[in-house]
Amino acid sequence: ALAAGAVGVAAAVLGLGAPRMMPPAPAAANGDVPRPRLFHDTMAVLRHTTARSELFLPILALSWFWLFGATVVSGLPVLAKDVLFADEHVVTLMLALFAFGIGIGSVLAERLLHGEVSARFVPGAAIAMAFFAFDLYRASAGRSAGAELAGVMAFVQAPGNLRVIGDLLGMAMSGGLFAVPLYPVLQHESEPNHRARVIASNNIINALAMSAGAVVSALLLARGLTMGELFALCGVATIPVAILSAWFV
């Protein structure tokens, strides 16, 4: 407990100090006077982005990434327990692998692009996401329940589970490679005096997509879909996203 508290305090201190190292970014235009018109201004921001395909298409792709990621992260405990018949320590392993894979994919995007603002790797990354999600379903299907839930060592040593781990890691790496280039593209296509509003609009649409995805997932699971099948459905649905993302490469 003491070590966890120390890590939390250290993270808080780093979080306080890191923003002070960021270069200054003065406003590109005179700021508007704050007005208590939340709904009106929100709709105005959304209209600005949805009317321009060079902004709206990257936002749609990012919204799919967040919907996909939220579905996977929230579904991993169910997949582990009800499909793979593994315990909570395996869930922790899978969540750690997913986070690690996203980080590796993000670094890979930076290495491949060398600072260039480009979405040329996004369609391929989306296809990879689709492949690994569908293969994760295939690798996890047809399991039989044991006398007790498998721990980490038993899970890793069981036949076929290295494929599950590889699919999860590959899916996460592809997700990082998919999402990271889209943020610079979105900022590059925004006018300096509207950039913050475009980012705000992106966040709003991302949140709506994740909420809609949660509702649809709940309905599908209530109708008998397994978590593995839901992951496969997410994979198949990513193929049109790959085709759509080719439009702004």
Coordinates of N, CA, C and O in Angstrom, one line a residue, residues 12-176:
A12 N 1.6 12.1 -9.7 CA 1.0 13.4 -9.6 C 2.0 14.6 -9.7 O 1.7 15.6 -10.4
V13 N 3.2 14.4 -9.1 CA 4.2 15.4 -9.2 C 4.7 15.6 -10.7 O 4.9 16.7 -11.2
L14 N 4.9 14.4 -11.3 CA 5.3 14.4 -12.7 C 4.2 15.1 -13.6 O 4.5 15.9 -14.5
G15 N 3.0 14.8 -13.3 CA 1.9 15.4 -14.0 C 1.8 16.9 -13.8 O 1.4 17.6 -14.7
L16 N 2.2 17.4 -12.7 CA 2.2 18.8 -12.4 C 3.3 19.5 -13.1 O 3.2 20.6 -13.6
G17 N 4.5 18.8 -13.2 CA 5.7 19.4 -13.8 C 5.7 19.4 -15.3 O 6.2 20.3 -15.9
A18 N 5.2 18.3 -15.9 CA 5.3 18.1 -17.3 C 4.7 19.2 -18.1 O 5.3 19.6 -19.1
P19 N 3.5 19.7 -17.8 CA 2.9 20.7 -18.6 C 3.7 22.0 -18.6 O 3.6 22.8 -19.6
R20 N 4.5 22.2 -17.6 CA 5.3 23.4 -17.5 C 6.5 23.4 -18.5 O 7.1 24.4 -18.8
M21 N 6.8 22.2 -19.1 CA 7.8 22.1 -20.0 C 7.3 22.2 -21.5 O 8.1 22.2 -22.4
M22 N 6.0 22.4 -21.6 CA 5.4 22.5 -23.0 C 5.7 23.9 -23.5 O 5.7 24.9 -22.7
P23 N 6.0 24.1 -24.8 CA 6.2 25.4 -25.3 C 4.9 26.2 -25.3 O 3.8 25.7 -25.4
P24 N 5.0 27.6 -25.2 CA 3.8 28.4 -25.1 C 3.0 28.3 -26.4 O 3.6 28.2 -27.5
A25 N 1.7 28.4 -26.3 CA 0.9 28.4 -27.5 C -0.2 29.5 -27.4 O -1.3 29.2 -26.9
P26 N 0.2 30.7 -27.7 CA -0.8 31.8 -27.6 C -2.0 31.6 -28.5 O -1.9 30.9 -29.5
A27 N -3.1 32.2 -28.1 CA -4.3 32.1 -29.0 C -4.1 32.7 -30.3 O -3.4 33.7 -30.5
A28 N -4.6 32.1 -31.4 CA -4.4 32.5 -32.7 C -5.4 33.7 -33.0 O -5.2 34.4 -34.0
A29 N -6.4 33.9 -32.2 CA -7.3 35.0 -32.4 C -7.8 35.5 -31.0 O -7.6 34.8 -30.0
N30 N -8.3 36.7 -31.0 CA -8.9 37.2 -29.7 C -9.9 36.2 -29.2 O -10.8 35.8 -30.0
G31 N -9.9 35.9 -28.0 CA -10.8 34.9 -27.4 C -12.2 35.5 -27.3 O -12.4 36.7 -27.1
D32 N -13.2 34.7 -27.5 CA -14.6 35.2 -27.4 C -14.9 35.3 -25.9 O -14.4 34.7 -25.1
V33 N -15.9 36.2 -25.7 CA -16.4 36.4 -24.3 C -17.2 35.1 -23.9 O -18.0 34.7 -24.7
P34 N -16.9 34.5 -22.8 CA -17.6 33.3 -22.4 C -19.1 33.6 -22.3 O -19.5 34.7 -21.8
R35 N -19.9 32.7 -22.8 CA -21.3 32.8 -22.8 C -22.0 31.5 -22.3 O -21.5 30.5 -22.7
P36 N -23.0 31.7 -21.5 CA -23.7 30.5 -21.0 C -24.6 29.9 -22.1 O -25.8 29.8 -21.9
R37 N -24.1 29.4 -23.2 CA -24.9 28.9 -24.3 C -24.3 27.5 -24.7 O -23.8 27.4 -25.8
L38 N -24.3 26.6 -23.8 CA -23.6 25.3 -24.0 C -24.1 24.6 -25.2 O -23.4 24.2 -26.1
F39 N -25.4 24.4 -25.3 CA -26.0 23.6 -26.3 C -25.8 24.3 -27.7 O -25.4 23.7 -28.7
H40 N -26.1 25.6 -27.7 CA -25.9 26.4 -29.0 C -24.5 26.3 -29.5 O -24.2 26.0 -30.7
D41 N -23.5 26.5 -28.6 CA -22.1 26.5 -29.1 C -21.6 25.1 -29.4 O -20.8 24.9 -30.3
T42 N -22.1 24.1 -28.7 CA -21.8 22.7 -29.0 C -22.3 22.4 -30.4 O -21.5 21.8 -31.2
M43 N -23.5 22.8 -30.8 CA -24.0 22.5 -32.1 C -23.2 23.2 -33.2 O -23.0 22.7 -34.3
A44 N -22.8 24.5 -32.8 CA -22.1 25.3 -33.8 C -20.7 24.6 -34.1 O -20.3 24.5 -35.2
V45 N -20.1 24.1 -33.0 CA -18.8 23.4 -33.2 C -19.0 22.1 -34.1 O -18.2 21.9 -35.0
L46 N -20.0 21.4 -33.8 CA -20.3 20.2 -34.6 C -20.6 20.5 -36.0 O -20.2 19.8 -36.9
R47 N -21.4 21.5 -36.3 CA -21.7 21.9 -37.6 C -20.4 22.3 -38.4 O -20.3 22.0 -39.6
H48 N -19.5 23.0 -37.7 CA -18.3 23.4 -38.4 C -17.5 22.2 -38.9 O -16.9 22.2 -40.0
T49 N -17.4 21.1 -38.1 CA -16.6 20.0 -38.5 C -17.3 19.0 -39.4 O -16.7 18.5 -40.3
T50 N -18.6 18.8 -39.2 CA -19.3 17.9 -40.1 C -19.5 18.4 -41.5 O -19.7 17.7 -42.4
A51 N -19.4 19.7 -41.6 CA -19.5 20.3 -43.0 C -18.3 20.2 -43.8 O -18.3 20.5 -45.0
R52 N -17.2 19.8 -43.2 CA -15.9 19.7 -43.9 C -15.4 18.3 -43.9 O -15.0 17.8 -42.8
S53 N -15.3 17.6 -45.0 CA -14.9 16.2 -45.0 C -13.5 16.0 -44.6 O -13.2 15.0 -44.0
E54 N -12.6 17.0 -44.8 CA -11.2 16.8 -44.4 C -11.1 16.8 -42.8 O -10.1 16.3 -42.3
L55 N -12.1 17.3 -42.2 CA -12.1 17.2 -40.7 C -13.0 16.1 -40.2 O -12.7 15.4 -39.3
F56 N -14.2 15.9 -40.9 CA -15.2 14.9 -40.4 C -14.7 13.5 -40.6 O -14.9 12.6 -39.7
L57 N -14.0 13.2 -41.7 CA -13.6 11.8 -41.9 C -12.5 11.3 -40.9 O -12.7 10.2 -40.3
P58 N -11.5 12.2 -40.6 CA -10.6 11.7 -39.5 C -11.3 11.6 -38.2 O -11.0 10.7 -37.4
I59 N -12.3 12.4 -37.9 CA -13.0 12.3 -36.6 C -13.8 11.0 -36.6 O -13.9 10.4 -35.5
L60 N -14.4 10.7 -37.7 CA -15.2 9.4 -37.7 C -14.2 8.2 -37.5 O -14.6 7.3 -36.8
A61 N -13.1 8.3 -38.1 CA -12.1 7.2 -37.9 C -11.6 7.1 -36.5 O -11.5 6.0 -35.9
L62 N -11.4 8.3 -35.9 CA -11.0 8.3 -34.5 C -12.1 7.8 -33.6 O -11.9 7.1 -32.6
S63 N -13.3 8.1 -33.9 CA -14.5 7.7 -33.1 C -14.6 6.2 -33.2 O -14.9 5.6 -32.1
W64 N -14.3 5.6 -34.3 CA -14.4 4.2 -34.4 C -13.3 3.5 -33.6 O -13.5 2.5 -32.9
F65 N -12.1 4.1 -33.6 CA -11.0 3.6 -32.7 C -11.4 3.6 -31.3 O -11.2 2.6 -30.6
W66 N -12.0 4.7 -30.8 CA -12.4 4.7 -29.4 C -13.6 3.8 -29.1 O -13.6 3.1 -28.0
L67 N -14.5 3.6 -30.0 CA -15.6 2.6 -29.8 C -15.0 1.2 -29.8 O -15.3 0.4 -28.9
F68 N -14.1 0.9 -30.7 CA -13.5 -0.4 -30.8 C -12.7 -0.6 -29.5 O -12.8 -1.7 -28.9
G69 N -11.9 0.3 -29.1 CA -11.0 0.2 -27.9 C -11.9 0.0 -26.6 O -11.5 -0.8 -25.8
A70 N -12.9 0.8 -26.5 CA -13.8 0.7 -25.3 C -14.5 -0.6 -25.3 O -14.6 -1.2 -24.2
T71 N -14.9 -1.1 -26.4 CA -15.5 -2.5 -26.5 C -14.6 -3.6 -26.0 O -14.9 -4.4 -25.3
V72 N -13.3 -3.5 -26.5 CA -12.3 -4.5 -26.2 C -12.0 -4.4 -24.7 O -12.0 -5.5 -24.0
V73 N -11.7 -3.2 -24.2 CA -11.2 -3.1 -22.8 C -12.3 -3.5 -21.8 O -12.1 -4.3 -20.9
S74 N -13.6 -3.1 -22.1 CA -14.7 -3.5 -21.2 C -15.1 -5.0 -21.4 O -15.6 -5.6 -20.5
G75 N -14.7 -5.6 -22.6 CA -15.1 -7.0 -22.8 C -14.1 -8.0 -22.4 O -14.4 -9.2 -22.3
L76 N -12.8 -7.6 -22.2 CA -11.8 -8.5 -21.9 C -12.1 -9.3 -20.6 O -11.8 -10.6 -20.6
P77 N -12.6 -8.7 -19.5 CA -12.9 -9.6 -18.4 C -13.9 -10.7 -18.7 O -13.8 -11.8 -18.2
V78 N -14.9 -10.3 -19.5 CA -15.9 -11.3 -19.8 C -15.3 -12.4 -20.8 O -15.6 -13.6 -20.6
L79 N -14.5 -12.0 -21.7 CA -13.9 -12.9 -22.6 C -13.0 -13.9 -21.8 O -13.0 -15.1 -22.1
A80 N -12.2 -13.4 -20.9 CA -11.3 -14.2 -20.1 C -12.1 -15.2 -19.3 O -11.8 -16.4 -19.3
K81 N -13.2 -14.8 -18.6 CA -13.9 -15.7 -17.7 C -14.8 -16.6 -18.4 O -14.8 -17.8 -18.1
D82 N -15.6 -16.1 -19.3 CA -16.7 -16.9 -19.9 C -16.3 -17.6 -21.2 O -17.0 -18.5 -21.6
V83 N -15.3 -17.2 -21.9 CA -14.9 -17.8 -23.1 C -13.6 -18.6 -23.0 O -13.4 -19.7 -23.5
L84 N -12.6 -17.9 -22.3 CA -11.3 -18.6 -22.1 C -11.2 -19.3 -20.8 O -10.2 -20.0 -20.6
F85 N -12.1 -19.1 -19.9 CA -12.2 -19.8 -18.6 C -10.9 -19.5 -17.8 O -10.2 -20.5 -17.3
A86 N -10.5 -18.3 -17.7 CA -9.3 -17.8 -17.0 C -9.7 -16.9 -15.9 O -10.8 -16.3 -15.9
D87 N -8.8 -16.7 -14.9 CA -9.2 -16.0 -13.7 C -8.8 -14.5 -13.9 O -8.3 -14.0 -15.0
E88 N -8.9 -13.7 -12.8 CA -8.7 -12.3 -12.8 C -7.3 -11.9 -13.1 O -7.0 -10.8 -13.6
H89 N -6.3 -12.8 -12.8 CA -4.9 -12.5 -13.0 C -4.7 -12.5 -14.5 O -3.8 -11.7 -15.0
V90 N -5.3 -13.3 -15.2 CA -5.2 -13.4 -16.7 C -5.9 -12.1 -17.3 O -5.3 -11.6 -18.3
V91 N -6.9 -11.6 -16.7 CA -7.5 -10.4 -17.1 C -6.5 -9.3 -17.0 O -6.4 -8.4 -17.9
T92 N -5.9 -9.2 -15.9 CA -4.8 -8.2 -15.7 C -3.7 -8.3 -16.7 O -3.3 -7.3 -17.3
L93 N -3.3 -9.5 -17.0 CA -2.3 -9.7 -18.0 C -2.8 -9.2 -19.4 O -2.0 -8.5 -20.1
M94 N -4.0 -9.5 -19.7 CA -4.5 -9.1 -21.0 C -4.7 -7.6 -21.1 O -4.4 -7.0 -22.2
L95 N -5.1 -7.0 -20.1 CA -5.3 -5.5 -20.1 C -3.9 -4.9 -20.2 O -3.7 -3.9 -20.9
A96 N -2.9 -5.4 -19.5 CA -1.5 -4.9 -19.6 C -1.0 -5.1 -21.0 O -0.3 -4.1 -21.5
L97 N -1.2 -6.2 -21.6 CA -0.7 -6.4 -23.0 C -1.4 -5.5 -23.9 O -0.8 -5.0 -24.9
F98 N -2.7 -5.2 -23.7 CA -3.4 -4.3 -24.6 C -2.8 -2.9 -24.5 O -2.6 -2.2 -25.5
A99 N -2.6 -2.4 -23.3 CA -2.0 -1.1 -23.1 C -0.6 -1.0 -23.7 O -0.2 0.0 -24.3
F100 N 0.2 -2.1 -23.4 CA 1.5 -2.1 -24.0 C 1.5 -2.1 -25.5 O 2.3 -1.4 -26.1
G101 N 0.6 -2.8 -26.1 CA 0.5 -2.9 -27.6 C 0.1 -1.5 -28.1 O 0.7 -1.1 -29.2
I102 N -0.8 -0.8 -27.5 CA -1.2 0.5 -28.0 C 0.1 1.4 -27.9 O 0.3 2.2 -28.9
G103 N 0.9 1.3 -26.8 CA 2.1 2.2 -26.7 C 3.1 1.8 -27.8 O 3.7 2.7 -28.4
I104 N 3.3 0.5 -28.1 CA 4.2 0.1 -29.1 C 3.7 0.6 -30.5 O 4.5 1.1 -31.3
G105 N 2.4 0.5 -30.8 CA 1.9 1.0 -32.0 C 2.1 2.5 -32.2 O 2.3 3.0 -33.3
S106 N 1.9 3.2 -31.1 CA 2.1 4.7 -31.1 C 3.5 5.1 -31.5 O 3.8 5.9 -32.3
V107 N 4.5 4.4 -30.8 CA 5.9 4.6 -31.1 C 6.2 4.2 -32.5 O 6.9 5.0 -33.2
L108 N 5.6 3.1 -33.0 CA 5.9 2.7 -34.4 C 5.4 3.7 -35.4 O 6.1 4.0 -36.4
A109 N 4.2 4.3 -35.1 CA 3.7 5.4 -36.0 C 4.7 6.5 -36.1 O 5.0 7.0 -37.2
E110 N 5.3 6.9 -35.0 CA 6.2 8.0 -35.0 C 7.5 7.7 -35.8 O 8.0 8.5 -36.5
R111 N 7.9 6.4 -35.6 CA 9.2 6.0 -36.2 C 9.0 5.9 -37.8 O 9.8 6.2 -38.5
L112 N 7.8 5.4 -38.2 CA 7.5 5.2 -39.6 C 7.4 6.6 -40.3 O 7.8 6.7 -41.5
L113 N 6.7 7.5 -39.6 CA 6.4 8.8 -40.3 C 7.5 9.8 -40.1 O 7.5 10.8 -40.9
H114 N 8.4 9.7 -39.1 CA 9.5 10.6 -38.9 C 9.0 12.1 -38.8 O 9.6 13.0 -39.4
G115 N 7.9 12.2 -38.1 CA 7.4 13.6 -37.9 C 6.5 14.1 -39.0 O 6.0 15.2 -38.9
E116 N 6.3 13.4 -40.1 CA 5.5 13.8 -41.2 C 4.0 13.7 -40.8 O 3.6 12.7 -40.2
V117 N 3.2 14.7 -41.3 CA 1.8 14.6 -41.1 C 1.2 13.8 -42.2 O 1.1 14.3 -43.4
S118 N 0.8 12.6 -42.0 CA 0.3 11.7 -43.1 C -0.5 10.6 -42.4 O -0.2 10.1 -41.3
A119 N -1.5 10.2 -43.2 CA -2.4 9.1 -42.7 C -2.2 7.8 -43.6 O -3.1 7.0 -43.7
R120 N -1.0 7.7 -44.3 CA -0.9 6.7 -45.3 C -0.8 5.3 -44.6 O -1.1 4.3 -45.3
F121 N -0.5 5.2 -43.4 CA -0.5 3.9 -42.7 C -1.8 3.5 -42.1 O -2.0 2.4 -41.6
V122 N -2.7 4.4 -42.1 CA -4.0 4.2 -41.4 C -4.8 3.1 -42.0 O -5.3 2.2 -41.3
P123 N -5.1 3.1 -43.3 CA -5.9 1.9 -43.9 C -5.3 0.6 -43.6 O -6.0 -0.4 -43.2
G124 N -4.0 0.4 -43.7 CA -3.3 -0.8 -43.4 C -3.5 -1.2 -42.0 O -3.7 -2.4 -41.7
A125 N -3.3 -0.2 -41.1 CA -3.5 -0.5 -39.7 C -4.9 -1.0 -39.4 O -5.2 -1.8 -38.5
A126 N -5.9 -0.4 -40.1 CA -7.3 -0.8 -39.8 C -7.6 -2.2 -40.3 O -8.3 -3.0 -39.6
I127 N -7.0 -2.6 -41.4 CA -7.1 -4.0 -41.9 C -6.4 -4.9 -40.9 O -7.0 -6.0 -40.6
A128 N -5.3 -4.5 -40.3 CA -4.7 -5.4 -39.3 C -5.5 -5.5 -38.1 O -5.6 -6.6 -37.5
M129 N -6.2 -4.4 -37.6 CA -7.1 -4.4 -36.5 C -8.2 -5.4 -36.8 O -8.6 -6.3 -35.9
A130 N -8.8 -5.4 -38.0 CA -9.9 -6.3 -38.4 C -9.4 -7.7 -38.3 O -10.1 -8.6 -37.8
F131 N -8.2 -8.0 -38.9 CA -7.7 -9.4 -38.9 C -7.5 -9.9 -37.5 O -7.9 -11.0 -37.2
F132 N -6.8 -9.2 -36.7 CA -6.4 -9.7 -35.3 C -7.7 -9.8 -34.5 O -7.8 -10.8 -33.7
A133 N -8.7 -8.9 -34.6 CA -9.9 -9.1 -33.9 C -10.7 -10.3 -34.3 O -11.2 -11.1 -33.4
F134 N -10.8 -10.6 -35.6 CA -11.5 -11.8 -36.0 C -10.7 -13.0 -35.7 O -11.3 -14.0 -35.3
D135 N -9.4 -13.0 -35.8 CA -8.6 -14.2 -35.4 C -8.6 -14.4 -33.9 O -8.5 -15.6 -33.5
L136 N -8.8 -13.4 -33.1 CA -8.9 -13.6 -31.7 C -10.2 -14.4 -31.4 O -10.2 -15.2 -30.5
Y137 N -11.3 -14.0 -32.1 CA -12.5 -14.8 -32.0 C -12.3 -16.3 -32.3 O -12.7 -17.2 -31.6
R138 N -11.6 -16.5 -33.5 CA -11.4 -17.9 -33.9 C -10.4 -18.6 -32.9 O -10.6 -19.8 -32.7
A139 N -9.4 -17.9 -32.4 CA -8.5 -18.6 -31.5 C -9.1 -18.9 -30.2 O -8.7 -19.8 -29.5
S140 N -10.2 -18.2 -29.8 CA -10.8 -18.4 -28.5 C -12.0 -19.2 -28.5 O -12.6 -19.5 -27.5
A141 N -12.5 -19.6 -29.7 CA -13.7 -20.3 -29.8 C -13.5 -21.8 -29.5 O -12.4 -22.4 -29.6
G142 N -14.6 -22.5 -29.0 CA -14.6 -23.9 -28.8 C -13.9 -24.3 -27.5 O -13.4 -25.5 -27.5
R143 N -13.7 -23.5 -26.6 CA -13.0 -23.9 -25.3 C -13.9 -24.6 -24.4 O -15.2 -24.4 -24.4
S144 N -13.4 -25.5 -23.6 CA -14.1 -26.3 -22.6 C -13.7 -25.8 -21.2 O -12.6 -25.5 -21.0
A145 N -14.7 -25.7 -20.4 CA -14.5 -25.2 -19.0 C -13.7 -26.3 -18.2 O -14.0 -27.5 -18.3
G146 N -12.7 -25.9 -17.4 CA -12.0 -26.8 -16.6 C -12.6 -26.9 -15.2 O -13.7 -26.3 -14.9
A147 N -12.0 -27.6 -14.3 CA -12.5 -27.7 -12.9 C -12.4 -26.4 -12.2 O -13.3 -26.1 -11.4
E148 N -11.5 -25.5 -12.6 CA -11.3 -24.2 -12.0 C -10.8 -23.3 -13.1 O -10.2 -23.7 -14.1
L149 N -10.9 -21.9 -12.8 CA -10.4 -21.0 -13.8 C -8.9 -21.0 -13.9 O -8.2 -21.2 -12.8
A150 N -8.4 -20.9 -15.1 CA -6.9 -21.0 -15.2 C -6.2 -19.7 -14.7 O -6.7 -18.6 -15.0
G151 N -5.1 -19.9 -14.1 CA -4.2 -18.8 -13.7 C -3.3 -18.4 -14.8 O -3.4 -19.0 -15.9
V152 N -2.4 -17.5 -14.6 CA -1.6 -17.0 -15.6 C -0.7 -18.1 -16.3 O -0.6 -18.2 -17.5
M153 N 0.0 -18.8 -15.4 CA 0.9 -19.8 -15.9 C 0.2 -20.9 -16.7 O 0.6 -21.3 -17.8
A154 N -0.9 -21.4 -16.1 CA -1.7 -22.4 -16.8 C -2.3 -21.9 -18.1 O -2.3 -22.6 -19.2
F155 N -2.7 -20.6 -18.2 CA -3.2 -20.0 -19.4 C -2.2 -19.9 -20.4 O -2.4 -20.3 -21.6
V156 N -1.0 -19.4 -20.1 CA 0.1 -19.2 -21.1 C 0.5 -20.6 -21.7 O 0.8 -20.7 -22.9
Q157 N 0.6 -21.6 -20.8 CA 1.1 -22.9 -21.3 C 0.0 -23.7 -22.0 O 0.4 -24.7 -22.7
A158 N -1.2 -23.3 -21.9 CA -2.3 -24.1 -22.6 C -2.2 -24.0 -24.1 O -1.9 -22.9 -24.6
P159 N -2.5 -25.0 -24.9 CA -2.4 -24.9 -26.3 C -3.3 -23.9 -26.9 O -4.5 -23.8 -26.5
G160 N -2.8 -23.1 -27.8 CA -3.6 -22.1 -28.5 C -3.7 -20.7 -27.9 O -4.1 -19.7 -28.5
N161 N -3.2 -20.6 -26.6 CA -3.3 -19.3 -25.9 C -2.2 -18.3 -26.3 O -2.4 -17.1 -26.2
L162 N -1.1 -18.8 -26.8 CA -0.1 -17.9 -27.3 C -0.7 -17.2 -28.5 O -0.3 -16.0 -28.8
R163 N -1.5 -17.9 -29.3 CA -2.2 -17.2 -30.4 C -3.1 -16.1 -29.9 O -3.2 -15.0 -30.5
V164 N -3.8 -16.4 -28.9 CA -4.7 -15.4 -28.3 C -3.9 -14.2 -27.9 O -4.3 -13.0 -28.1
I165 N -2.8 -14.4 -27.2 CA -2.0 -13.3 -26.7 C -1.4 -12.5 -27.9 O -1.4 -11.3 -27.9
G166 N -1.0 -13.3 -28.9 CA -0.5 -12.6 -30.1 C -1.5 -11.8 -30.8 O -1.2 -10.6 -31.3
D167 N -2.7 -12.3 -30.9 CA -3.8 -11.5 -31.5 C -4.1 -10.3 -30.8 O -4.4 -9.2 -31.3
L168 N -4.2 -10.4 -29.4 CA -4.5 -9.2 -28.6 C -3.4 -8.2 -28.7 O -3.7 -7.0 -28.9
L169 N -2.2 -8.6 -28.7 CA -1.1 -7.6 -28.8 C -1.0 -7.0 -30.2 O -0.9 -5.8 -30.4
G170 N -1.3 -7.8 -31.3 CA -1.3 -7.3 -32.6 C -2.4 -6.3 -32.8 O -2.3 -5.3 -33.5
M171 N -3.6 -6.6 -32.3 CA -4.8 -5.8 -32.4 C -4.5 -4.4 -31.7 O -4.8 -3.3 -32.3
A172 N -3.8 -4.4 -30.6 CA -3.5 -3.2 -29.9 C -2.5 -2.4 -30.6 O -2.6 -1.2 -30.7
M173 N -1.4 -3.0 -31.1 CA -0.4 -2.3 -31.9 C -1.0 -1.7 -33.1 O -0.6 -0.5 -33.4
S174 N -1.8 -2.4 -33.8 CA -2.5 -1.9 -35.0 C -3.4 -0.7 -34.6 O -3.4 0.3 -35.4
G175 N -4.0 -0.7 -33.4 CA -4.8 0.4 -33.0 C -4.0 1.6 -32.8 O -4.4 2.8 -33.1
G176 N -2.8 1.5 -32.1 CA -1.9 2.6 -31.9 C -1.5 3.2 -33.2 O -1.4 4.4 -33.4

